[in-house]
Coordinates of C-alpha atoms in Angstrom, one line a residue:
M1 CA 34.0 49.9 -55.1
A2 CA 33.7 52.6 -53.1
Q3 CA 36.1 52.7 -50.5
C4 CA 34.8 52.7 -46.5
P5 CA 34.7 55.8 -45.0
R6 CA 37.1 56.2 -42.0
G7 CA 36.4 59.0 -40.8
Q8 CA 33.2 59.1 -37.6
G9 CA 31.1 60.2 -40.0
G10 CA 30.9 57.1 -41.9
V11 CA 28.0 55.2 -42.1
G12 CA 30.2 52.3 -41.9
I13 CA 32.1 52.5 -38.5
A14 CA 29.7 51.9 -36.1
N15 CA 29.1 54.0 -33.3
P16 CA 31.1 53.6 -29.6
E17 CA 28.3 55.2 -28.2
D18 CA 25.6 52.5 -29.0
D19 CA 24.6 50.2 -26.7
S20 CA 24.2 47.1 -28.7
P21 CA 26.5 44.5 -27.5
N22 CA 27.9 43.1 -30.6
M23 CA 28.9 46.9 -31.5
I24 CA 32.6 46.1 -30.1
V25 CA 32.9 43.3 -32.7
Y26 CA 31.4 44.6 -35.5
R27 CA 34.0 47.4 -35.1
K28 CA 36.7 45.4 -34.9
I29 CA 35.6 43.9 -38.2
E30 CA 34.4 46.3 -40.3
N31 CA 37.9 48.3 -39.4
V32 CA 39.4 44.7 -40.9
V33 CA 37.2 45.1 -43.5
C34 CA 38.3 48.7 -44.7
R35 CA 41.6 47.7 -44.7
L36 CA 41.0 45.0 -47.2
Q37 CA 39.1 47.5 -49.2
E38 CA 41.8 49.8 -49.5
E39 CA 42.9 51.2 -53.4
E40 CA 46.4 51.2 -52.0
G41 CA 47.1 49.0 -49.3
G42 CA 44.1 46.6 -50.0
V43 CA 43.3 43.1 -51.7
A44 CA 42.8 43.8 -56.0
I45 CA 38.7 44.0 -56.5
R46 CA 38.8 42.8 -60.8
T47 CA 36.5 42.3 -62.9
V48 CA 36.9 38.1 -63.9
K49 CA 36.2 37.1 -67.3
S50 CA 33.9 33.6 -67.4
F51 CA 32.6 31.7 -70.8
L52 CA 30.0 33.5 -71.5
S53 CA 29.3 36.7 -69.1
K54 CA 31.9 39.3 -67.0
I55 CA 31.7 38.8 -63.0
P56 CA 31.9 41.8 -61.6
S57 CA 33.9 43.2 -58.5
V58 CA 35.2 40.0 -56.7
V59 CA 38.3 39.2 -55.2
S60 CA 39.8 35.5 -54.8
G61 CA 39.5 33.1 -51.6
S62 CA 43.3 32.9 -51.2
E63 CA 44.0 36.9 -52.2
I64 CA 41.9 37.5 -48.6
V65 CA 43.9 35.2 -46.9
Q66 CA 46.7 36.4 -48.0
W67 CA 46.2 39.8 -46.7
L68 CA 45.2 38.9 -43.6
M69 CA 48.6 36.2 -42.8
T70 CA 50.6 39.6 -43.7
N71 CA 48.5 42.2 -42.1
L72 CA 47.1 41.1 -39.3
S73 CA 50.7 39.4 -38.4
I74 CA 49.4 36.3 -38.1
E75 CA 51.9 33.0 -39.1
D76 CA 49.3 30.8 -39.5
T77 CA 47.0 29.2 -42.7
A78 CA 44.6 27.9 -40.9
E79 CA 43.9 30.7 -38.3
A80 CA 43.8 33.3 -41.6
V81 CA 41.5 31.0 -42.4
H82 CA 39.5 30.5 -39.6
L83 CA 39.5 34.7 -39.1
G84 CA 38.1 35.1 -42.5
S85 CA 35.4 32.2 -42.6
L86 CA 33.6 34.1 -38.5
I87 CA 34.1 37.8 -40.7
A88 CA 32.2 36.1 -43.7
A89 CA 30.1 34.8 -41.2
H90 CA 28.6 38.0 -40.2
G91 CA 27.6 39.5 -43.6
Y92 CA 31.1 41.5 -45.1
F93 CA 32.1 39.5 -47.9
F94 CA 30.6 36.2 -49.5
P95 CA 31.0 33.5 -52.2
I96 CA 29.1 34.5 -55.1
S97 CA 28.2 31.4 -55.5
D98 CA 27.1 29.6 -52.3
H99 CA 24.9 30.2 -49.2
V100 CA 26.9 29.2 -46.7
L101 CA 29.1 32.3 -45.9
S102 CA 33.0 30.8 -45.1
L103 CA 36.3 31.7 -46.7
K104 CA 38.0 28.8 -48.5
D105 CA 41.7 29.6 -49.0
D106 CA 41.3 28.7 -53.5
G107 CA 40.1 30.5 -56.3
T108 CA 36.7 30.6 -54.8
L109 CA 35.7 34.1 -56.0
Y110 CA 33.9 36.6 -53.0
R111 CA 32.8 40.1 -53.0
F112 CA 32.5 42.9 -50.6
Q113 CA 29.3 43.5 -48.8
S114 CA 27.4 46.9 -49.0
Q115 CA 27.6 49.0 -45.9
Y116 CA 23.8 49.1 -46.1
F117 CA 23.3 45.7 -45.5
W118 CA 26.2 45.5 -42.6
P119 CA 25.0 44.6 -39.4
S120 CA 25.9 47.3 -37.3
N121 CA 22.8 48.6 -39.1
C122 CA 21.1 46.6 -36.4
W123 CA 18.7 45.3 -38.6
E124 CA 15.7 43.1 -36.9
P125 CA 14.4 41.9 -40.6
E126 CA 11.0 40.7 -40.2
N127 CA 9.8 37.5 -41.7
T128 CA 7.0 39.9 -44.5
D129 CA 10.9 41.2 -45.5
Y130 CA 12.2 37.5 -45.9
A131 CA 8.7 36.9 -48.2
I132 CA 8.6 39.7 -50.6
Y133 CA 12.9 38.9 -50.9
L134 CA 11.7 34.8 -52.1
C135 CA 8.9 36.1 -53.8
K136 CA 11.0 38.2 -55.7
R137 CA 13.4 35.7 -56.8
T138 CA 10.7 33.5 -58.4
M139 CA 9.9 35.9 -60.9
Q140 CA 13.5 36.6 -62.3
N141 CA 14.3 34.0 -64.3
K142 CA 17.7 33.7 -64.4
A143 CA 19.2 30.0 -62.9
R144 CA 22.1 32.3 -60.4
L145 CA 18.4 32.9 -58.6
E146 CA 17.1 29.7 -58.3
L147 CA 15.9 29.6 -54.9
A148 CA 17.6 26.1 -52.8
D149 CA 15.2 23.8 -51.5
Y150 CA 15.1 25.0 -47.9
E151 CA 14.0 28.3 -49.6
A152 CA 12.0 27.2 -51.2
E153 CA 10.2 25.4 -48.3
N154 CA 10.9 28.0 -46.6
L155 CA 8.8 30.3 -49.1
A156 CA 5.8 27.6 -48.7
R157 CA 6.1 28.3 -45.0
L158 CA 5.8 31.9 -45.6
Q159 CA 2.6 31.2 -48.4
K160 CA 0.7 29.4 -45.3
A161 CA 1.5 32.1 -42.6
F162 CA 0.2 35.0 -44.5
A163 CA -2.2 34.1 -46.9
R164 CA -4.4 36.7 -46.2
K165 CA -1.7 39.2 -47.2
W166 CA 0.1 37.3 -49.6
E167 CA -1.4 39.5 -51.8
F168 CA 0.3 42.5 -51.0
I169 CA 3.2 40.6 -50.6
F170 CA 3.2 39.0 -54.2
M171 CA 2.1 43.3 -55.4
Q172 CA 6.0 44.8 -53.2
A173 CA 7.5 41.7 -54.5
E174 CA 6.4 42.9 -58.5
A175 CA 7.2 47.1 -57.7
Q176 CA 10.9 45.9 -56.7
V177 CA 11.6 43.6 -59.5
K178 CA 10.3 46.5 -61.8
I179 CA 12.5 49.0 -60.0
D180 CA 16.1 46.8 -60.3
R181 CA 15.2 46.5 -63.7
K182 CA 16.0 50.3 -64.4
K183 CA 19.5 50.1 -63.3
D184 CA 22.1 48.9 -64.8
K185 CA 23.3 45.5 -65.7
V186 CA 26.4 45.2 -63.5
E187 CA 24.8 47.3 -61.1
R188 CA 22.4 44.7 -61.1
K189 CA 24.1 41.7 -60.6
I190 CA 26.1 43.5 -57.6
L191 CA 23.0 44.2 -55.9
E192 CA 21.6 40.9 -56.4
G193 CA 24.5 39.2 -54.8
Q194 CA 24.1 41.5 -51.7
E195 CA 20.7 41.4 -50.8
R196 CA 21.3 37.1 -51.2
A197 CA 24.6 37.6 -48.4
F198 CA 22.5 39.9 -46.0
W199 CA 19.3 36.6 -46.4
D200 CA 22.3 34.2 -45.8
V201 CA 23.4 36.0 -42.6
H202 CA 20.1 36.6 -41.5
R203 CA 18.1 33.5 -42.5
P204 CA 20.4 30.9 -42.5
V205 CA 21.2 28.0 -44.3
P206 CA 20.1 25.0 -41.9
G207 CA 23.0 23.6 -39.9
C208 CA 24.9 26.9 -40.4
V209 CA 25.6 28.9 -37.1
N210 CA 22.8 31.9 -36.6
T211 CA 25.3 35.5 -35.9
T212 CA 22.6 37.7 -35.5
E213 CA 21.1 35.6 -32.4
M214 CA 22.1 37.2 -29.6
D215 CA 23.2 36.0 -26.6
I216 CA 20.1 36.3 -23.3
R217 CA 23.2 37.7 -20.9
K218 CA 24.5 40.5 -23.5
C219 CA 21.6 41.4 -23.7
R220 CA 20.5 41.9 -20.0
R221 CA 22.8 44.7 -20.7
E222 CA 21.4 46.7 -23.3
R223 CA 21.1 50.2 -21.7
N224 CA 18.4 50.6 -24.6
P225 CA 16.2 47.8 -25.0
Q226 CA 13.8 49.9 -26.7
R227 CA 15.2 49.7 -30.8
V228 CA 13.1 50.0 -33.4
K229 CA 13.0 47.4 -36.1
K230 CA 13.9 48.7 -39.9
C231 CA 12.4 47.8 -42.6
V232 CA 13.7 46.1 -45.4
Y233 CA 12.1 47.4 -48.2
G234 CA 10.6 50.3 -46.9
I235 CA 9.3 53.1 -48.9
T236 CA 11.2 56.4 -48.5
D237 CA 9.6 60.0 -47.4
E238 CA 10.6 60.4 -51.4
G239 CA 8.3 57.5 -52.4
Q240 CA 11.6 55.2 -53.1
P241 CA 13.3 52.4 -52.0
P242 CA 16.4 53.0 -49.9
S243 CA 19.8 52.6 -51.8
A244 CA 22.6 50.3 -51.7
A245 CA 24.9 53.2 -52.6
Q246 CA 23.1 56.0 -50.2
P247 CA 22.9 54.1 -46.8
P248 CA 19.8 56.3 -44.3
T249 CA 21.7 58.5 -42.5
H250 CA 21.3 57.7 -38.1
P251 CA 21.2 60.3 -35.3
C252 CA 22.8 59.4 -32.5
R253 CA 21.0 59.6 -29.6
T254 CA 22.8 61.3 -26.8
S255 CA 22.6 59.6 -23.0
T256 CA 20.0 61.7 -20.8
R257 CA 20.9 62.1 -16.8
E258 CA 17.9 59.7 -16.4
D259 CA 19.9 56.5 -18.8
V260 CA 23.0 57.9 -16.2
Q261 CA 20.9 56.7 -13.3
K262 CA 19.5 53.8 -15.0
E263 CA 22.9 52.4 -15.9
I264 CA 24.6 53.6 -12.4
S265 CA 22.3 51.3 -10.6
F266 CA 22.3 48.5 -12.6
L267 CA 25.8 48.2 -12.2
S268 CA 25.3 48.6 -8.4
T269 CA 22.9 45.5 -9.1
Q270 CA 25.6 43.8 -10.5
L271 CA 28.0 44.3 -8.2
D272 CA 25.8 43.7 -5.1
R273 CA 25.3 39.9 -7.4
H274 CA 26.3 37.0 -5.3
C275 CA 28.4 34.5 -7.3
M276 CA 29.6 31.4 -6.2
R277 CA 33.4 29.8 -7.3
M278 CA 32.2 26.7 -8.9
S279 CA 34.0 24.4 -6.3
K280 CA 31.0 25.4 -3.9
V281 CA 28.6 24.6 -6.2
A282 CA 30.6 20.7 -7.1
D283 CA 30.6 20.7 -3.3
S284 CA 27.0 22.0 -2.9
L285 CA 26.0 19.0 -5.4
M286 CA 27.7 16.5 -4.5
G287 CA 26.9 17.0 -0.5
Y288 CA 22.7 16.7 -1.5
T289 CA 24.0 13.6 -3.7
E290 CA 25.5 12.0 -0.6
Q291 CA 22.8 13.3 1.5
F292 CA 20.3 11.6 -0.7
M293 CA 22.0 9.0 -1.8
E294 CA 20.0 5.9 0.4
Y295 CA 16.6 7.5 -0.3
D296 CA 17.7 6.7 -4.1
P297 CA 15.9 3.5 -4.7
F298 CA 18.2 2.4 -8.0
V299 CA 20.8 3.5 -6.1
T300 CA 20.8 2.0 -2.6
P301 CA 18.2 -1.5 -2.5
P302 CA 15.4 -0.5 0.0
E303 CA 13.9 -3.5 2.5
P304 CA 12.2 -5.6 1.3
S305 CA 12.4 -4.7 -2.3
N306 CA 12.3 -2.0 -5.1
P307 CA 9.0 -2.3 -6.3
W308 CA 10.3 -0.7 -9.2
L309 CA 11.7 -3.9 -10.3
S310 CA 9.3 -6.3 -8.1
D311 CA 5.9 -7.2 -7.7
D312 CA 5.8 -6.7 -4.2
T313 CA 4.3 -3.0 -2.9
S314 CA 5.5 -3.5 0.2
F315 CA 8.2 -0.4 0.3
W316 CA 5.8 2.1 -1.0
E317 CA 2.8 0.9 2.0
V318 CA 5.6 1.2 4.2
E319 CA 6.5 4.9 3.1
A320 CA 2.8 5.4 3.4
S321 CA 2.3 4.1 6.9
R322 CA 1.3 6.5 9.5
D323 CA 3.7 4.8 12.0
P324 CA 7.2 6.1 10.0
N325 CA 10.6 4.4 10.4
Q326 CA 13.8 5.8 11.3
H327 CA 14.7 6.3 7.5
R328 CA 11.9 8.8 7.0
V329 CA 11.8 10.8 10.6
K330 CA 16.0 11.6 9.5
K331 CA 14.3 12.7 6.5
W332 CA 13.1 15.6 7.9
S333 CA 15.9 17.0 9.1
F334 CA 16.9 17.6 5.1
S335 CA 15.0 20.9 5.1
L336 CA 11.2 22.1 6.1
E337 CA 10.3 21.3 2.8
E338 CA 11.4 17.4 3.2
A339 CA 8.8 17.8 6.7
L340 CA 6.5 19.3 5.1
K341 CA 6.3 16.9 2.4
D342 CA 5.5 13.8 4.7
P343 CA 2.1 13.3 6.1
V344 CA 3.4 12.9 9.6
G345 CA 6.1 15.3 9.4
R346 CA 3.6 18.3 8.6
D347 CA 1.7 16.8 11.5
Q348 CA 4.5 16.4 14.1
F349 CA 5.7 20.1 12.8
L350 CA 1.9 21.5 13.3
K351 CA 2.0 19.9 16.8
F352 CA 4.7 21.4 17.6
L353 CA 3.6 24.6 16.7
E354 CA 0.4 24.0 18.9
S355 CA 2.9 24.1 22.2
E356 CA 4.5 27.2 21.1
F357 CA 1.3 29.0 20.6
S358 CA 2.4 29.4 17.0
S359 CA 0.2 26.6 14.6
E360 CA -1.5 30.2 12.6
N361 CA 1.5 29.6 11.0
L362 CA 1.8 26.7 9.6
R363 CA -2.1 26.5 8.4
F364 CA -2.1 29.6 7.0
W365 CA 0.6 28.3 4.7
L366 CA -1.3 24.9 4.6
A367 CA -5.1 27.1 3.5
V368 CA -2.7 28.6 0.5
Q369 CA -1.3 25.4 -0.7
D370 CA -5.5 23.8 -0.4
L371 CA -6.3 26.9 -2.6
K372 CA -4.4 26.5 -5.6
R373 CA -5.5 22.9 -5.7
R374 CA -9.1 23.9 -5.4
P375 CA -12.0 24.1 -8.6
Q376 CA -12.0 27.2 -10.1
Q377 CA -15.5 28.2 -9.0
D378 CA -14.5 27.8 -4.5
V379 CA -11.5 29.8 -5.3
C380 CA -12.7 33.3 -5.4
A381 CA -14.7 32.9 -1.6
R382 CA -12.0 30.2 -0.1
A383 CA -9.8 33.1 -0.8
Q384 CA -12.1 35.5 1.2
D385 CA -12.5 32.9 4.1
I386 CA -8.7 32.6 4.3
W387 CA -8.5 36.9 4.2
S388 CA -11.0 36.6 6.9
E389 CA -9.1 34.2 9.0
F390 CA -5.3 34.9 8.7
L391 CA -5.4 38.2 7.3
A392 CA -7.8 40.9 8.7
E393 CA -8.9 43.0 11.3
G394 CA -9.5 41.4 14.1
A395 CA -8.9 38.6 12.5
P396 CA -9.1 35.1 14.9
S397 CA -5.9 33.9 13.5
S398 CA -3.7 36.8 12.7
I399 CA -0.7 36.3 11.4
N400 CA 2.4 38.1 11.3
L401 CA 3.1 39.6 8.2
D402 CA 6.2 42.3 7.5
S403 CA 4.4 46.2 5.5
H404 CA 5.6 44.5 2.2
S405 CA 3.9 41.3 1.9
Y406 CA 0.9 43.0 3.4
D407 CA 0.1 45.9 0.6
R408 CA 0.8 43.7 -2.0
T409 CA -1.8 40.6 -0.6
S410 CA -4.2 43.7 0.1
L411 CA -4.5 45.1 -3.6
N412 CA -4.1 41.1 -4.8
I413 CA -7.3 40.3 -2.8
R414 CA -9.2 42.9 -4.4
E415 CA -9.4 40.3 -7.3
P416 CA -9.1 37.1 -5.5
G417 CA -7.1 34.5 -7.6
R418 CA -5.0 31.5 -6.1
Y419 CA -2.1 33.1 -6.4
S420 CA -3.3 36.2 -4.4
F421 CA -2.1 34.8 -1.0
E422 CA 2.1 33.9 -3.3
D423 CA 4.1 36.9 -1.6
A424 CA 2.5 35.9 2.5
Q425 CA 2.7 32.9 2.0
E426 CA 6.4 33.0 1.2
H427 CA 6.9 35.1 4.4
I428 CA 5.6 33.1 6.6
F429 CA 7.5 29.9 4.5
Q430 CA 10.7 31.5 5.0
L431 CA 9.8 32.2 8.8
M432 CA 9.1 29.3 10.0
K433 CA 11.7 28.3 8.2
S434 CA 14.5 30.3 10.1
D435 CA 12.8 30.2 12.9
S436 CA 10.0 27.1 13.7
Y437 CA 12.1 24.6 12.0
S438 CA 15.2 24.7 13.7
R439 CA 13.9 24.5 16.9
F440 CA 11.9 21.9 16.0
L441 CA 15.0 20.1 15.0
R442 CA 16.4 20.6 18.6
S443 CA 13.3 19.7 20.4
S444 CA 12.4 16.9 22.6
T445 CA 9.4 15.9 19.8
Y446 CA 11.7 14.7 17.4
Q447 CA 14.3 13.8 19.2
D448 CA 12.6 11.6 20.9
L449 CA 10.8 10.0 17.8
L450 CA 14.1 9.4 16.6
T451 CA 15.8 7.6 19.2
A452 CA 12.7 5.5 19.1
R453 CA 12.4 4.7 15.7
K454 CA 16.5 4.0 16.2
K455 CA 15.7 1.1 18.9
G456 CA 14.5 -1.4 16.1
K457 CA 11.1 -0.6 15.5
S458 CA 13.0 0.0 11.8
L459 CA 13.4 -3.7 11.3
T460 CA 11.4 -4.4 8.0
G461 CA 9.4 -7.2 10.1
K462 CA 8.4 -4.8 12.6
R463 CA 7.7 -2.2 9.8
L464 CA 5.2 -4.3 8.1
T465 CA 4.1 -6.5 11.4
G466 CA 2.5 -2.3 12.6
L467 CA 0.9 -2.5 9.0
M468 CA -1.3 -5.5 9.8
P469 CA -4.3 -4.1 12.1
S470 CA -4.9 -5.3 15.5
S471 CA -6.0 -8.4 16.5

């Protein structure tokens, strides 16, 4: 088997400046794999004679484990097997008679993958490529190429999905089979195993880990997301499919000034990110739980009874009453969101804003909330009414917006929709939350209401009496 090139120009060695997040892993694995295949100091790659045929270019699993323990200073056999299984899971070597890519410390035979199929080549094979491969397998009448159950299911699914172009896929598979038949028998057998291992990596057996899936956090760190997908069975300029013996060369992309500026901007943003300690997050969650514990009817039994466990709906009637108890009034102080959820709390907050001559902020916020629930045919006209009342030049209830929110809203109102006022609504909400809401909680209006409910009106009998019509 050909040795791995160890210089910088080798295709198998990942370019250090490649911006795929997994390249650092691939470089380390490929360094070990190249050492494994060295003529001096590597494992002995040989041809094994079986009963009726010969198995070329293989090595046993126990030999790989022994080499890893000797050359990587690993003392525990289980650790060496685990490391070898990780390398096999990425497809750098594979068992010749099993779809599960793992290493076993026994006489199981393994074969090294061609550099052409190494994951450092950034393969992103399409489902059409997989369909061609499975279709090609069905055309070759050999026991070792029979489809496994999950592959047969995948083929049926792909045939249904690509029904309109299945004839084209079948023709591509036929052409590949004709090309393969012209190759030497030993070379064809090796290539068939390597191709199968490639698809075992990119379309793994159900239950196995897919090592090609990229973590979303790593994807966000990519500097060059616009990578070109490579066709596995593509045709080169000469009209021949790419050969495993002659891997394609890809020109190295040099970083431009714009790339460097984008990277600097990204890193600066990362430095400014607000990170919280896990202890603070846990404290915040515990505080939220303790605060709302008495409002959970399954944790704290409510008065008079829990309507989810009994047929008594008095609790719901009390909660819907226009005469709130101390329990409800206290909840308004948790956040502005909680105050606005309660109809009585919303009305009390609106009265307070009217006393401060700033009720237009809440009326605008409520109008936008109402817009989101309007029928589609009424949205355009209602959006124009909101603009005329609160944002247009000379509006009767003009609100105070920052320039950014106003410009965005002015642009959105050209094609009115349910969310045309999203930026303006968020700005007004934050304005009320940081200014008017804190004054509302300190106001005599809220304090008197809270104190009045503490003097006995929160008792069950009086709450229920308030729901009955007066004589």
